[in-house]
């Protein structure tokens, strides 16, 4: 497997997954969301990168809270 395909696989499957999650929620293909993200990042000199990182942080916090949720009264 060439290095570029390995890099593409890593980025698509192991990075935060913000574009994938947005695509699933809106019913839009993930590749078009990534493409628009790149275009908007160049036009606005990188400000969507900050939004992307905030969304990635938020998704990780939600996943963490769901995983380690404290037991309810009924589960005790």
PDB file of N, CA and C in Angstrom:
ATOM      1  N   UNK A   1       0.840  -1.170   0.000  1.00  0.00           N
ATOM      2  CA  UNK A   1       0.000   0.000   0.000  1.00  0.00           C
ATOM      3  C   UNK A   1       0.891   1.241   0.000  1.00  0.00           C
ATOM      4  N   UNK A   2       0.704   2.135  -0.945  1.00  0.00           N
ATOM      5  CA  UNK A   2       1.533   3.353  -0.990  1.00  0.00           C
ATOM      6  C   UNK A   2       1.302   4.217   0.255  1.00  0.00           C
ATOM      7  N   UNK A   3       2.283   5.047   0.523  1.00  0.00           N
ATOM      8  CA  UNK A   3       2.222   5.902   1.714  1.00  0.00           C
ATOM      9  C   UNK A   3       1.034   6.848   1.698  1.00  0.00           C
ATOM     10  N   UNK A   4       0.667   7.349   0.523  1.00  0.00           N
ATOM     11  CA  UNK A   4      -0.461   8.283   0.467  1.00  0.00           C
ATOM     12  C   UNK A   4      -1.758   7.594   0.846  1.00  0.00           C
ATOM     13  N   UNK A   5      -1.939   6.339   0.467  1.00  0.00           N
ATOM     14  CA  UNK A   5      -3.154   5.620   0.844  1.00  0.00           C
ATOM     15  C   UNK A   5      -3.170   5.318   2.340  1.00  0.00           C
ATOM     16  N   UNK A   6      -2.016   5.025   2.901  1.00  0.00           N
ATOM     17  CA  UNK A   6      -1.949   4.799   4.342  1.00  0.00           C
ATOM     18  C   UNK A   6      -2.305   6.065   5.111  1.00  0.00           C
ATOM     19  N   UNK A   7      -1.788   7.195   4.642  1.00  0.00           N
ATOM     20  CA  UNK A   7      -2.100   8.472   5.281  1.00  0.00           C
ATOM     21  C   UNK A   7      -3.593   8.777   5.170  1.00  0.00           C
ATOM     22  N   UNK A   8      -4.154   8.550   3.998  1.00  0.00           N
ATOM     23  CA  UNK A   8      -5.584   8.795   3.795  1.00  0.00           C
ATOM     24  C   UNK A   8      -6.410   7.895   4.715  1.00  0.00           C
ATOM     25  N   UNK A   9      -6.050   6.631   4.824  1.00  0.00           N
ATOM     26  CA  UNK A   9      -6.769   5.707   5.705  1.00  0.00           C
ATOM     27  C   UNK A   9      -6.684   6.166   7.157  1.00  0.00           C
ATOM     28  N   UNK A  10      -5.496   6.570   7.578  1.00  0.00           N
ATOM     29  CA  UNK A  10      -5.328   7.034   8.956  1.00  0.00           C
ATOM     30  C   UNK A  10      -6.178   8.255   9.234  1.00  0.00           C
ATOM     31  N   UNK A  11      -6.133   9.225   8.335  1.00  0.00           N
ATOM     32  CA  UNK A  11      -6.874  10.466   8.547  1.00  0.00           C
ATOM     33  C   UNK A  11      -8.376  10.197   8.564  1.00  0.00           C
ATOM     34  N   UNK A  12      -8.881   9.372   7.655  1.00  0.00           N
ATOM     35  CA  UNK A  12     -10.308   9.146   7.576  1.00  0.00           C
ATOM     36  C   UNK A  12     -10.842   8.290   8.715  1.00  0.00           C
ATOM     37  N   UNK A  13     -10.034   7.412   9.276  1.00  0.00           N
ATOM     38  CA  UNK A  13     -10.552   6.486  10.267  1.00  0.00           C
ATOM     39  C   UNK A  13     -10.083   6.743  11.695  1.00  0.00           C
ATOM     40  N   UNK A  14      -9.046   7.521  11.886  1.00  0.00           N
ATOM     41  CA  UNK A  14      -8.508   7.684  13.228  1.00  0.00           C
ATOM     42  C   UNK A  14      -8.488   9.118  13.740  1.00  0.00           C
ATOM     43  N   UNK A  15      -8.691  10.075  12.883  1.00  0.00           N
ATOM     44  CA  UNK A  15      -8.737  11.454  13.337  1.00  0.00           C
ATOM     45  C   UNK A  15     -10.122  11.684  13.931  1.00  0.00           C
ATOM     46  N   UNK A  16     -10.387  12.800  14.455  1.00  0.00           N
ATOM     47  CA  UNK A  16     -11.538  13.098  15.287  1.00  0.00           C
ATOM     48  C   UNK A  16     -12.890  12.614  14.744  1.00  0.00           C
ATOM     49  N   UNK A  17     -13.139  12.704  13.464  1.00  0.00           N
ATOM     50  CA  UNK A  17     -14.413  12.243  12.918  1.00  0.00           C
ATOM     51  C   UNK A  17     -15.496  13.291  12.913  1.00  0.00           C
ATOM     52  N   UNK A  18     -15.128  14.544  13.001  1.00  0.00           N
ATOM     53  CA  UNK A  18     -16.119  15.616  13.031  1.00  0.00           C
ATOM     54  C   UNK A  18     -16.868  15.688  11.710  1.00  0.00           C
ATOM     55  N   UNK A  19     -16.160  15.664  10.599  1.00  0.00           N
ATOM     56  CA  UNK A  19     -16.810  15.748   9.294  1.00  0.00           C
ATOM     57  C   UNK A  19     -17.702  14.536   9.041  1.00  0.00           C
ATOM     58  N   UNK A  20     -17.282  13.377   9.490  1.00  0.00           N
ATOM     59  CA  UNK A  20     -18.086  12.175   9.328  1.00  0.00           C
ATOM     60  C   UNK A  20     -19.373  12.287  10.121  1.00  0.00           C
ATOM     61  N   UNK A  21     -19.287  12.759  11.343  1.00  0.00           N
ATOM     62  CA  UNK A  21     -20.470  12.901  12.198  1.00  0.00           C
ATOM     63  C   UNK A  21     -21.437  13.935  11.626  1.00  0.00           C
ATOM     64  N   UNK A  22     -20.909  15.045  11.126  1.00  0.00           N
ATOM     65  CA  UNK A  22     -21.760  16.068  10.517  1.00  0.00           C
ATOM     66  C   UNK A  22     -22.433  15.509   9.270  1.00  0.00           C
ATOM     67  N   UNK A  23     -21.691  14.763   8.469  1.00  0.00           N
ATOM     68  CA  UNK A  23     -22.261  14.157   7.267  1.00  0.00           C
ATOM     69  C   UNK A  23     -23.365  13.170   7.579  1.00  0.00           C
ATOM     70  N   UNK A  24     -23.183  12.373   8.632  1.00  0.00           N
ATOM     71  CA  UNK A  24     -24.217  11.423   9.028  1.00  0.00           C
ATOM     72  C   UNK A  24     -25.469  12.138   9.515  1.00  0.00           C
ATOM     73  N   UNK A  25     -25.294  13.185  10.290  1.00  0.00           N
ATOM     74  CA  UNK A  25     -26.438  13.924  10.829  1.00  0.00           C
ATOM     75  C   UNK A  25     -27.223  14.646   9.739  1.00  0.00           C
ATOM     76  N   UNK A  26     -26.512  15.229   8.771  1.00  0.00           N
ATOM     77  CA  UNK A  26     -27.173  16.020   7.730  1.00  0.00           C
ATOM     78  C   UNK A  26     -27.509  15.220   6.478  1.00  0.00           C
ATOM     79  N   UNK A  27     -26.983  14.023   6.377  1.00  0.00           N
ATOM     80  CA  UNK A  27     -27.241  13.203   5.192  1.00  0.00           C
ATOM     81  C   UNK A  27     -26.458  13.655   3.968  1.00  0.00           C
ATOM     82  N   UNK A  28     -25.287  14.230   4.193  1.00  0.00           N
ATOM     83  CA  UNK A  28     -24.424  14.715   3.115  1.00  0.00           C
ATOM     84  C   UNK A  28     -23.170  13.848   3.103  1.00  0.00           C
ATOM     85  N   UNK A  29     -22.598  13.654   1.921  1.00  0.00           N
ATOM     86  CA  UNK A  29     -21.398  12.820   1.852  1.00  0.00           C
ATOM     87  C   UNK A  29     -20.247  13.485   2.603  1.00  0.00           C
ATOM     88  N   UNK A  30     -19.473  12.662   3.263  1.00  0.00           N
ATOM     89  CA  UNK A  30     -18.363  13.146   4.081  1.00  0.00           C
ATOM     90  C   UNK A  30     -17.289  13.821   3.237  1.00  0.00           C
ATOM     91  N   UNK A  31     -17.064  13.293   2.051  1.00  0.00           N
ATOM     92  CA  UNK A  31     -16.014  13.889   1.204  1.00  0.00           C
ATOM     93  C   UNK A  31     -16.371  15.314   0.789  1.00  0.00           C
ATOM     94  N   UNK A  32     -17.644  15.598   0.525  1.00  0.00           N
ATOM     95  CA  UNK A  32     -18.011  16.968   0.156  1.00  0.00           C
ATOM     96  C   UNK A  32     -17.890  17.914   1.354  1.00  0.00           C
ATOM     97  N   UNK A  33     -18.188  17.429   2.547  1.00  0.00           N
ATOM     98  CA  UNK A  33     -18.026  18.273   3.734  1.00  0.00           C
ATOM     99  C   UNK A  33     -16.557  18.583   3.958  1.00  0.00           C
ATOM    100  N   UNK A  34     -15.694  17.593   3.792  1.00  0.00           N
ATOM    101  CA  UNK A  34     -14.250  17.835   3.934  1.00  0.00           C
ATOM    102  C   UNK A  34     -13.747  18.819   2.884  1.00  0.00           C
ATOM    103  N   UNK A  35     -14.242  18.683   1.674  1.00  0.00           N
ATOM    104  CA  UNK A  35     -13.826  19.578   0.598  1.00  0.00           C
ATOM    105  C   UNK A  35     -14.253  21.013   0.901  1.00  0.00           C
ATOM    106  N   UNK A  36     -15.492  21.198   1.333  1.00  0.00           N
ATOM    107  CA  UNK A  36     -15.954  22.538   1.696  1.00  0.00           C
ATOM    108  C   UNK A  36     -15.174  23.091   2.883  1.00  0.00           C
ATOM    109  N   UNK A  37     -14.823  22.230   3.818  1.00  0.00           N
ATOM    110  CA  UNK A  37     -14.030  22.666   4.966  1.00  0.00           C
ATOM    111  C   UNK A  37     -12.671  23.208   4.507  1.00  0.00           C
ATOM    112  N   UNK A  38     -12.046  22.512   3.576  1.00  0.00           N
ATOM    113  CA  UNK A  38     -10.749  22.969   3.064  1.00  0.00           C
ATOM    114  C   UNK A  38     -10.906  24.298   2.335  1.00  0.00           C
ATOM    115  N   UNK A  39     -11.937  24.429   1.487  1.00  0.00           N
ATOM    116  CA  UNK A  39     -12.167  25.683   0.766  1.00  0.00           C
ATOM    117  C   UNK A  39     -12.401  26.844   1.727  1.00  0.00           C
ATOM    118  N   UNK A  40     -13.265  26.644   2.711  1.00  0.00           N
ATOM    119  CA  UNK A  40     -13.579  27.705   3.665  1.00  0.00           C
ATOM    120  C   UNK A  40     -12.353  28.047   4.506  1.00  0.00           C
ATOM    121  N   UNK A  41     -11.536  27.061   4.824  1.00  0.00           N
ATOM    122  CA  UNK A  41     -10.324  27.332   5.598  1.00  0.00           C
ATOM    123  C   UNK A  41      -9.364  28.229   4.835  1.00  0.00           C
ATOM    124  N   UNK A  42      -9.230  28.005   3.528  1.00  0.00           N
ATOM    125  CA  UNK A  42      -8.356  28.866   2.740  1.00  0.00           C
ATOM    126  C   UNK A  42      -8.936  30.261   2.569  1.00  0.00           C
ATOM    127  N   UNK A  43     -10.242  30.351   2.385  1.00  0.00           N
ATOM    128  CA  UNK A  43     -10.869  31.655   2.167  1.00  0.00           C
ATOM    129  C   UNK A  43     -10.825  32.504   3.434  1.00  0.00           C
ATOM    130  N   UNK A  44     -11.066  31.896   4.579  1.00  0.00           N
ATOM    131  CA  UNK A  44     -11.138  32.662   5.828  1.00  0.00           C
ATOM    132  C   UNK A  44      -9.859  32.585   6.650  1.00  0.00           C
ATOM    133  N   UNK A  45      -8.793  32.146   6.070  1.00  0.00           N
ATOM    134  CA  UNK A  45      -7.470  32.084   6.678  1.00  0.00           C
ATOM    135  C   UNK A  45      -7.464  31.244   7.961  1.00  0.00           C
ATOM    136  N   UNK A  46      -8.100  30.095   7.896  1.00  0.00           N
ATOM    137  CA  UNK A  46      -7.957  29.111   8.956  1.00  0.00           C
ATOM    138  C   UNK A  46      -8.902  29.175  10.127  1.00  0.00           C
ATOM    139  N   UNK A  47      -9.858  30.093  10.152  1.00  0.00           N
ATOM    140  CA  UNK A  47     -10.740  30.159  11.318  1.00  0.00           C
ATOM    141  C   UNK A  47     -11.622  28.917  11.492  1.00  0.00           C
ATOM    142  N   UNK A  48     -12.030  28.187  10.440  1.00  0.00           N
ATOM    143  CA  UNK A  48     -12.807  26.959  10.662  1.00  0.00           C
ATOM    144  C   UNK A  48     -12.015  25.866  11.386  1.00  0.00           C
ATOM    145  N   UNK A  49     -10.709  25.964  11.378  1.00  0.00           N
ATOM    146  CA  UNK A  49      -9.901  24.973  12.098  1.00  0.00           C
ATOM    147  C   UNK A  49     -10.182  25.068  13.592  1.00  0.00           C
ATOM    148  N   UNK A  50     -10.374  26.274  14.094  1.00  0.00           N
ATOM    149  CA  UNK A  50     -10.706  26.455  15.510  1.00  0.00           C
ATOM    150  C   UNK A  50     -12.058  25.830  15.810  1.00  0.00           C
ATOM    151  N   UNK A  51     -13.034  26.050  14.936  1.00  0.00           N
ATOM    152  CA  UNK A  51     -14.362  25.458  15.110  1.00  0.00           C
ATOM    153  C   UNK A  51     -14.267  23.941  15.063  1.00  0.00           C
ATOM    154  N   UNK A  52     -13.474  23.415  14.153  1.00  0.00           N
ATOM    155  CA  UNK A  52     -13.296  21.967  14.039  1.00  0.00           C
ATOM    156  C   UNK A  52     -12.720  21.379  15.325  1.00  0.00           C
ATOM    157  N   UNK A  53     -11.715  22.027  15.880  1.00  0.00           N
ATOM    158  CA  UNK A  53     -11.106  21.526  17.110  1.00  0.00           C
ATOM    159  C   UNK A  53     -12.072  21.603  18.295  1.00  0.00           C
ATOM    160  N   UNK A  54     -12.888  22.656  18.352  1.00  0.00           N
ATOM    161  CA  UNK A  54     -13.886  22.757  19.416  1.00  0.00           C
ATOM    162  C   UNK A  54     -14.904  21.630  19.289  1.00  0.00           C
ATOM    163  N   UNK A  55     -15.370  21.356  18.059  1.00  0.00           N
ATOM    164  CA  UNK A  55     -16.317  20.264  17.852  1.00  0.00           C
ATOM    165  C   UNK A  55     -15.698  18.913  18.191  1.00  0.00           C
ATOM    166  N   UNK A  56     -14.448  18.712  17.845  1.00  0.00           N
ATOM    167  CA  UNK A  56     -13.770  17.456  18.176  1.00  0.00           C
ATOM    168  C   UNK A  56     -13.652  17.289  19.684  1.00  0.00           C
ATOM    169  N   UNK A  57     -13.313  18.355  20.379  1.00  0.00           N
ATOM    170  CA  UNK A  57     -13.233  18.311  21.838  1.00  0.00           C
ATOM    171  C   UNK A  57     -14.597  17.984  22.432  1.00  0.00           C
ATOM    172  N   UNK A  58     -15.641  18.624  21.929  1.00  0.00           N
ATOM    173  CA  UNK A  58     -16.990  18.400  22.429  1.00  0.00           C
ATOM    174  C   UNK A  58     -17.421  16.940  22.209  1.00  0.00           C
ATOM    175  N   UNK A  59     -17.110  16.374  21.044  1.00  0.00           N
ATOM    176  CA  UNK A  59     -17.466  14.986  20.765  1.00  0.00           C
ATOM    177  C   UNK A  59     -16.741  14.033  21.708  1.00  0.00           C
ATOM    178  N   UNK A  60     -15.478  14.294  22.003  1.00  0.00           N
ATOM    179  CA  UNK A  60     -14.731  13.439  22.927  1.00  0.00           C
ATOM    180  C   UNK A  60     -15.261  13.542  24.350  1.00  0.00           C
ATOM    181  N   UNK A  61     -15.643  14.722  24.768  1.00  0.00           N
ATOM    182  CA  UNK A  61     -16.208  14.891  26.103  1.00  0.00           C
ATOM    183  C   UNK A  61     -17.539  14.145  26.207  1.00  0.00           C
ATOM    184  N   UNK A  62     -18.382  14.249  25.202  1.00  0.00           N
ATOM    185  CA  UNK A  62     -19.671  13.543  25.223  1.00  0.00           C
ATOM    186  C   UNK A  62     -19.464  12.036  25.264  1.00  0.00           C
ATOM    187  N   UNK A  63     -18.520  11.539  24.481  1.00  0.00           N
ATOM    188  CA  UNK A  63     -18.233  10.111  24.481  1.00  0.00           C
ATOM    189  C   UNK A  63     -17.723   9.667  25.855  1.00  0.00           C
ATOM    190  N   UNK A  64     -16.881  10.455  26.462  1.00  0.00           N
ATOM    191  CA  UNK A  64     -16.349  10.142  27.785  1.00  0.00           C
ATOM    192  C   UNK A  64     -17.467  10.125  28.820  1.00  0.00           C
ATOM    193  N   UNK A  65     -18.339  11.126  28.781  1.00  0.00           N
ATOM    194  CA  UNK A  65     -19.424  11.186  29.756  1.00  0.00           C
ATOM    195  C   UNK A  65     -20.401  10.031  29.593  1.00  0.00           C
ATOM    196  N   UNK A  66     -20.669   9.633  28.376  1.00  0.00           N
ATOM    197  CA  UNK A  66     -21.557   8.500  28.156  1.00  0.00           C
ATOM    198  C   UNK A  66     -20.921   7.201  28.627  1.00  0.00           C
ATOM    199  N   UNK A  67     -19.634   7.075  28.448  1.00  0.00           N
ATOM    200  CA  UNK A  67     -18.939   5.843  28.814  1.00  0.00           C
ATOM    201  C   UNK A  67     -18.862   5.675  30.329  1.00  0.00           C
ATOM    202  N   UNK A  68     -18.595   6.735  31.036  1.00  0.00           N
ATOM    203  CA  UNK A  68     -18.410   6.670  32.481  1.00  0.00           C
ATOM    204  C   UNK A  68     -19.546   7.350  33.239  1.00  0.00           C
ATOM    205  N   UNK A  69     -20.750   7.199  32.739  1.00  0.00           N
ATOM    206  CA  UNK A  69     -21.906   7.815  33.370  1.00  0.00           C
ATOM    207  C   UNK A  69     -22.133   7.159  34.731  1.00  0.00           C
ATOM    208  N   UNK A  70     -22.439   7.969  35.696  1.00  0.00           N
ATOM    209  CA  UNK A  70     -22.688   7.425  37.031  1.00  0.00           C
ATOM    210  C   UNK A  70     -23.991   6.634  37.039  1.00  0.00           C
ATOM    211  N   UNK A  71     -24.071   5.603  37.834  1.00  0.00           N
ATOM    212  CA  UNK A  71     -25.282   4.781  37.857  1.00  0.00           C
ATOM    213  C   UNK A  71     -26.483   5.557  38.397  1.00  0.00           C
ATOM    214  N   UNK A  72     -27.629   5.251  37.868  1.00  0.00           N
ATOM    215  CA  UNK A  72     -28.837   5.897  38.356  1.00  0.00           C
ATOM    216  C   UNK A  72     -29.312   5.205  39.619  1.00  0.00           C
ATOM    217  N   UNK A  73     -30.376   5.715  40.206  1.00  0.00           N
ATOM    218  CA  UNK A  73     -30.935   5.160  41.423  1.00  0.00           C
ATOM    219  C   UNK A  73     -31.411   3.737  41.180  1.00  0.00           C
ATOM    220  N   UNK A  74     -31.921   3.470  39.989  1.00  0.00           N
ATOM    221  CA  UNK A  74     -32.480   2.160  39.682  1.00  0.00           C
ATOM    222  C   UNK A  74     -31.411   1.095  39.461  1.00  0.00           C
ATOM    223  N   UNK A  75     -30.193   1.513  39.171  1.00  0.00           N
ATOM    224  CA  UNK A  75     -29.111   0.561  38.920  1.00  0.00           C
ATOM    225  C   UNK A  75     -28.348   0.190  40.177  1.00  0.00           C
ATOM    226  N   UNK A  76     -28.595   0.878  41.269  1.00  0.00           N
ATOM    227  CA  UNK A  76     -27.886   0.595  42.526  1.00  0.00           C
ATOM    228  C   UNK A  76     -28.423  -0.609  43.168  1.00  0.00           C
TER     229      UNK A  76
END
